[in-house]
Amino acid sequence: MSSGAARHDADRIGPTAHYTGYVWQRLHLPYSHHLATTQGALLYWGFFALGEWTTRVLPGVPSMRGYLAYRHLLIDALLEDLAPDRLIELGAGLTPRTLQWAIDRDVACVDVDLPDMIDTKRRALERLPDSLRRRAMARLTLQPADVLAPDFAATLRALVAGAKRPAIVAEGLVSYFDADARAALMRVVADALADGGDFVVDLHTADAQAQLGRATKVLRGAIKALTRRRHALDPLRDRTALHGALADAGFVGSRILDARDWVRRVPALGRLSSPAHVVHAWRSNGAAPR
């Protein structure tokens, strides 16, 4: 991707990172208050005033906040079980997850995003209290990169190298891509995990979107309004196509997570819903869901 195209994507995707960063603060996720921005607050409340509030009163329609919370909390629950020794977030934005894992778990973490967003997060980390900043920066690497660039495959392989249990997370990222870009990124991730590891991603299917009907239309419209992208939430056909796409990319197995499996540990998941599937895929033939 050219520098001009990358700048165009930064201008369109950047607002969602600020928006979700403020949502994480509203959800009181650990360390999220260090990353939330004024821009995120303005987007959150502006979007609410423009009509997002209607999702709070329409039956069966998850709010944007609820949709994001479902995805994030379910990914967190899976990662607890996977216990990676290296956690890499693609399109990391202002997620507090890697900050938490670096500080509280002493796990090597990498945030990958476009240069402008990496600069924004670096400035936020520089404002941390001294003790937190030292612990965070000892274990958290900020890697500017375009995940669709031809040279990203080599970059990701280098970031994974040496890890025994790497986990790569793409939360809310591939929903912005068309089918070809989505498939290309999944191949890059599978290649990087050739020696074993886990990939966690949210994917959409047409049949799941149809079940939620109006909710999907509301959420798709909301994301397109924020990003001005045509491909927001463009789905795979069904679960068979979803698993097939991951197999074609090189993964040896995949599963769609059921939030009910974690609801005793994370009670909030019992009150949330989403048209998105949170998916766990793995590369090693010896791997099994943990």
Coordinates of C-alpha atoms in Angstrom, one line a residue:
M1 CA 0.0 0.0 0.0
S2 CA 1.3 3.4 -0.9
S3 CA 2.0 6.1 1.8
G4 CA -1.0 8.1 0.4
A5 CA -3.3 5.1 0.7
A6 CA -2.0 4.4 4.2
R7 CA -2.7 8.0 5.2
H8 CA -6.2 7.7 3.7
D9 CA -6.8 4.5 5.8
A10 CA -5.4 6.2 8.9
D11 CA -7.9 9.1 8.5
R12 CA -10.8 6.7 8.1
I13 CA -9.9 4.0 10.7
G14 CA -8.4 6.3 13.3
P15 CA -11.8 7.6 14.6
T16 CA -12.9 4.1 15.4
A17 CA -9.8 3.6 17.5
H18 CA -10.5 6.7 19.5
Y19 CA -14.2 5.7 19.8
T20 CA -13.4 2.2 21.1
G21 CA -10.7 3.6 23.4
Y22 CA -13.4 5.7 25.1
V23 CA -15.8 2.7 25.2
W24 CA -13.1 0.7 27.1
Q25 CA -12.9 3.5 29.6
R26 CA -16.7 3.5 30.0
L27 CA -16.4 -0.2 30.6
H28 CA -13.7 0.4 33.3
L29 CA -11.3 -2.0 31.6
P30 CA -7.9 -2.1 33.4
Y31 CA -5.6 0.8 32.4
S32 CA -8.2 2.1 29.8
H33 CA -8.4 5.5 31.5
H34 CA -4.7 6.1 30.5
L35 CA -5.6 5.6 26.8
A36 CA -8.9 7.3 26.3
T37 CA -8.9 10.6 24.4
T38 CA -10.9 13.7 24.1
Q39 CA -11.6 12.8 20.5
G40 CA -13.0 9.5 21.6
A41 CA -15.3 11.1 24.1
L42 CA -16.6 13.6 21.4
L43 CA -17.2 10.8 19.0
Y44 CA -18.9 8.6 21.6
W45 CA -21.4 11.3 22.7
G46 CA -21.8 12.8 19.3
F47 CA -22.6 9.4 17.8
F48 CA -25.0 8.8 20.7
A49 CA -26.8 12.0 20.1
L50 CA -27.1 11.3 16.3
G51 CA -29.1 8.2 16.9
E52 CA -27.0 5.4 18.6
W53 CA -29.3 5.9 21.6
T54 CA -32.0 4.1 19.7
T55 CA -30.2 0.8 20.1
R56 CA -30.8 1.1 23.8
V57 CA -34.5 1.0 23.4
L58 CA -35.0 -1.3 20.3
P59 CA -35.6 -4.9 21.5
G60 CA -32.9 -7.3 20.3
V61 CA -30.6 -4.7 19.0
P62 CA -27.2 -4.5 20.8
S63 CA -25.8 -1.1 21.4
M64 CA -22.4 -0.3 19.8
R65 CA -21.0 -0.4 23.3
G66 CA -22.5 -3.8 24.0
Y67 CA -21.3 -5.1 20.7
L68 CA -17.8 -4.0 21.4
A69 CA -17.9 -5.3 25.0
Y70 CA -19.1 -8.7 23.9
R71 CA -16.2 -9.1 21.5
H72 CA -13.5 -7.8 23.8
L73 CA -14.6 -9.7 26.9
L74 CA -14.9 -13.0 25.0
I75 CA -11.5 -12.6 23.5
D76 CA -10.1 -11.8 26.9
A77 CA -11.7 -15.0 28.3
L78 CA -10.1 -17.1 25.6
L79 CA -6.7 -15.6 26.1
E80 CA -6.9 -16.4 29.8
D81 CA -7.1 -20.1 28.7
L82 CA -4.5 -19.9 26.0
A83 CA -1.9 -18.2 28.3
P84 CA 0.3 -17.0 25.5
D85 CA 3.9 -16.1 26.1
R86 CA 3.7 -13.4 23.4
L87 CA 0.6 -11.4 22.6
I88 CA 0.5 -9.6 19.3
E89 CA -2.4 -7.2 18.5
L90 CA -3.0 -6.3 14.8
G91 CA -4.8 -3.0 14.4
A92 CA -4.3 -2.5 18.1
G93 CA -5.6 1.0 18.2
L94 CA -6.0 2.1 21.9
T95 CA -6.7 -1.3 23.3
P96 CA -5.7 -1.6 27.0
R97 CA -5.3 -5.4 26.7
T98 CA -1.6 -5.5 25.8
L99 CA -0.9 -2.8 28.5
Q100 CA -2.6 -5.0 31.1
W101 CA -0.7 -8.2 30.0
A102 CA 2.6 -6.4 29.9
I103 CA 2.2 -4.8 33.3
D104 CA 0.2 -7.4 35.3
R105 CA 1.4 -10.6 33.7
D106 CA 4.9 -9.7 32.5
V107 CA 4.1 -11.1 29.1
A108 CA 5.9 -9.8 26.0
C109 CA 3.3 -7.9 23.9
V110 CA 3.3 -6.1 20.6
D111 CA 0.9 -3.5 19.3
V112 CA 0.8 -3.3 15.5
D113 CA -0.9 -0.4 13.8
L114 CA -0.5 2.4 11.3
P115 CA 2.2 5.0 12.2
D116 CA -0.2 7.7 13.3
M117 CA -2.0 5.5 15.7
I118 CA 1.2 4.1 17.1
D119 CA 2.4 7.7 17.7
T120 CA -0.9 8.4 19.6
K121 CA -0.5 5.4 21.8
R122 CA 3.2 6.1 22.4
R123 CA 2.3 9.6 23.6
A124 CA -0.3 8.1 26.0
L125 CA 2.2 5.6 27.4
E126 CA 4.7 8.4 28.0
R127 CA 2.1 10.1 30.3
L128 CA 1.8 7.0 32.5
P129 CA 3.1 7.2 36.1
D130 CA 6.8 6.4 36.2
S131 CA 6.4 3.0 37.7
L132 CA 3.7 1.9 35.3
R133 CA 5.6 3.3 32.3
R134 CA 8.8 1.5 33.1
R135 CA 7.0 -1.8 33.5
A136 CA 4.9 -1.3 30.4
M137 CA 7.7 -0.3 28.1
A138 CA 9.9 -3.2 29.3
R139 CA 7.4 -5.7 27.9
L140 CA 5.3 -3.7 25.3
T141 CA 6.6 -3.0 21.8
L142 CA 4.9 -0.5 19.5
Q143 CA 5.3 -1.6 15.9
P144 CA 4.2 0.8 13.1
A145 CA 3.1 -1.2 10.1
D146 CA 0.5 -1.6 7.4
V147 CA -0.9 -5.1 7.8
L148 CA -1.8 -5.1 4.1
A149 CA 1.6 -4.1 2.8
P150 CA 3.6 -6.7 0.9
D151 CA 6.4 -6.6 3.4
F152 CA 4.2 -7.2 6.4
A153 CA 4.5 -11.0 6.2
A154 CA 8.2 -10.7 7.0
T155 CA 7.5 -8.2 9.8
L156 CA 5.0 -10.5 11.5
R157 CA 7.3 -13.5 11.2
A158 CA 10.0 -11.6 13.0
L159 CA 7.6 -10.5 15.7
V160 CA 6.6 -14.1 16.4
A161 CA 10.1 -15.6 16.2
G162 CA 11.2 -17.2 19.5
A163 CA 7.8 -17.4 21.1
K164 CA 6.7 -20.8 22.4
R165 CA 3.0 -19.9 22.6
P166 CA 2.3 -16.9 20.5
A167 CA -1.2 -15.5 20.1
I168 CA -2.1 -13.1 17.4
V169 CA -5.3 -11.1 17.9
A170 CA -7.1 -9.1 15.2
E171 CA -10.0 -7.5 17.1
G172 CA -12.4 -5.5 14.9
L173 CA -9.8 -5.3 12.1
V174 CA -10.8 -7.5 9.3
S175 CA -14.4 -6.1 9.3
Y176 CA -13.0 -3.2 7.4
F177 CA -11.5 -5.3 4.6
D178 CA -13.0 -6.7 1.4
A179 CA -12.8 -10.5 0.9
D180 CA -9.4 -10.5 -0.9
A181 CA -7.7 -8.4 1.7
R182 CA -9.3 -10.5 4.5
A183 CA -8.0 -13.7 2.9
A184 CA -4.6 -12.2 2.3
L185 CA -4.2 -11.1 6.0
M186 CA -5.3 -14.6 7.2
R187 CA -2.6 -16.2 5.0
V188 CA 0.0 -13.9 6.4
V189 CA -1.0 -14.7 10.0
A190 CA -1.1 -18.5 9.3
D191 CA 2.4 -18.3 7.7
A192 CA 3.7 -16.4 10.8
L193 CA 2.4 -19.1 13.0
A194 CA 3.8 -22.0 10.9
D195 CA 5.6 -23.4 14.0
G196 CA 2.4 -23.3 16.1
G197 CA 0.3 -20.6 17.8
D198 CA -3.2 -19.2 18.0
F199 CA -5.1 -16.6 16.0
V200 CA -8.1 -14.9 17.5
V201 CA -10.3 -12.9 15.2
D202 CA -13.9 -11.7 14.9
L203 CA -15.7 -12.6 11.6
H204 CA -19.2 -12.1 10.3
T205 CA -21.4 -14.5 8.5
A206 CA -24.5 -13.7 6.5
D207 CA -26.7 -16.2 8.4
A208 CA -25.7 -14.8 11.8
Q209 CA -26.4 -11.3 10.6
A210 CA -29.8 -12.4 9.3
Q211 CA -30.7 -13.8 12.7
L212 CA -30.2 -10.4 14.3
G213 CA -31.7 -8.6 11.3
R214 CA -32.2 -4.9 12.3
A215 CA -29.3 -5.1 14.7
T216 CA -26.9 -5.9 11.9
K217 CA -28.2 -3.0 9.8
V218 CA -27.8 -0.6 12.7
L219 CA -24.3 -1.7 13.5
R220 CA -23.2 -1.8 9.9
G221 CA -24.5 1.7 9.3
A222 CA -22.8 2.9 12.4
I223 CA -19.4 1.5 11.5
K224 CA -19.7 2.8 7.9
A225 CA -20.6 6.2 9.3
L226 CA -17.5 6.3 11.5
T227 CA -15.1 4.9 8.9
R228 CA -16.6 5.9 5.6
R229 CA -15.7 2.4 4.3
R230 CA -18.0 0.3 2.0
H231 CA -17.0 -3.0 3.4
A232 CA -17.9 -2.7 7.1
L233 CA -19.2 -6.0 8.4
D234 CA -19.3 -7.6 4.9
P235 CA -19.9 -11.3 5.8
L236 CA -18.8 -14.7 4.8
R237 CA -21.7 -16.8 3.7
D238 CA -22.0 -19.1 6.7
R239 CA -20.1 -21.1 9.3
T240 CA -18.9 -23.6 6.8
A241 CA -17.5 -20.8 4.6
L242 CA -15.9 -19.2 7.7
H243 CA -14.0 -22.4 8.6
G244 CA -13.2 -23.0 5.0
A245 CA -11.6 -19.6 4.6
L246 CA -9.4 -20.2 7.6
A247 CA -8.4 -23.7 6.3
D248 CA -7.6 -22.2 2.9
A249 CA -5.4 -19.7 4.7
G250 CA -3.4 -22.5 6.2
F251 CA -4.9 -23.1 9.7
V252 CA -5.4 -26.7 10.7
G253 CA -8.3 -26.1 12.9
S254 CA -10.8 -23.4 14.0
R255 CA -13.8 -23.0 16.3
I256 CA -16.4 -20.4 16.9
L257 CA -16.5 -19.4 20.5
D258 CA -19.8 -19.8 22.5
A259 CA -20.0 -17.1 25.2
R260 CA -22.0 -19.5 27.4
D261 CA -18.8 -21.5 28.0
W262 CA -17.3 -18.5 29.8
V263 CA -20.4 -16.8 31.3
R264 CA -19.7 -18.2 34.8
R265 CA -16.3 -16.6 34.8
V266 CA -17.4 -13.5 33.0
P267 CA -21.1 -12.9 33.9
A268 CA -21.4 -9.8 31.7
L269 CA -21.3 -12.1 28.7
G270 CA -24.7 -13.4 29.6
R271 CA -26.2 -10.0 29.1
L272 CA -24.5 -9.2 25.8
S273 CA -24.9 -10.2 22.2
S274 CA -23.4 -9.6 18.8
P275 CA -23.8 -10.5 15.1
A276 CA -20.1 -11.2 15.0
H277 CA -18.4 -14.6 15.7
V278 CA -15.3 -14.6 17.8
V279 CA -13.1 -17.3 16.3
H280 CA -10.1 -19.2 17.5
A281 CA -7.9 -20.7 14.8
W282 CA -4.7 -22.6 15.3
R283 CA -1.8 -23.7 13.1
S284 CA 0.0 -26.6 14.8
N285 CA -1.4 -30.1 14.0
G286 CA -0.8 -30.9 17.7
A287 CA -2.9 -28.0 19.0
A288 CA -6.2 -28.5 20.6
P289 CA -8.6 -25.9 22.2
R290 CA -7.6 -25.2 25.8

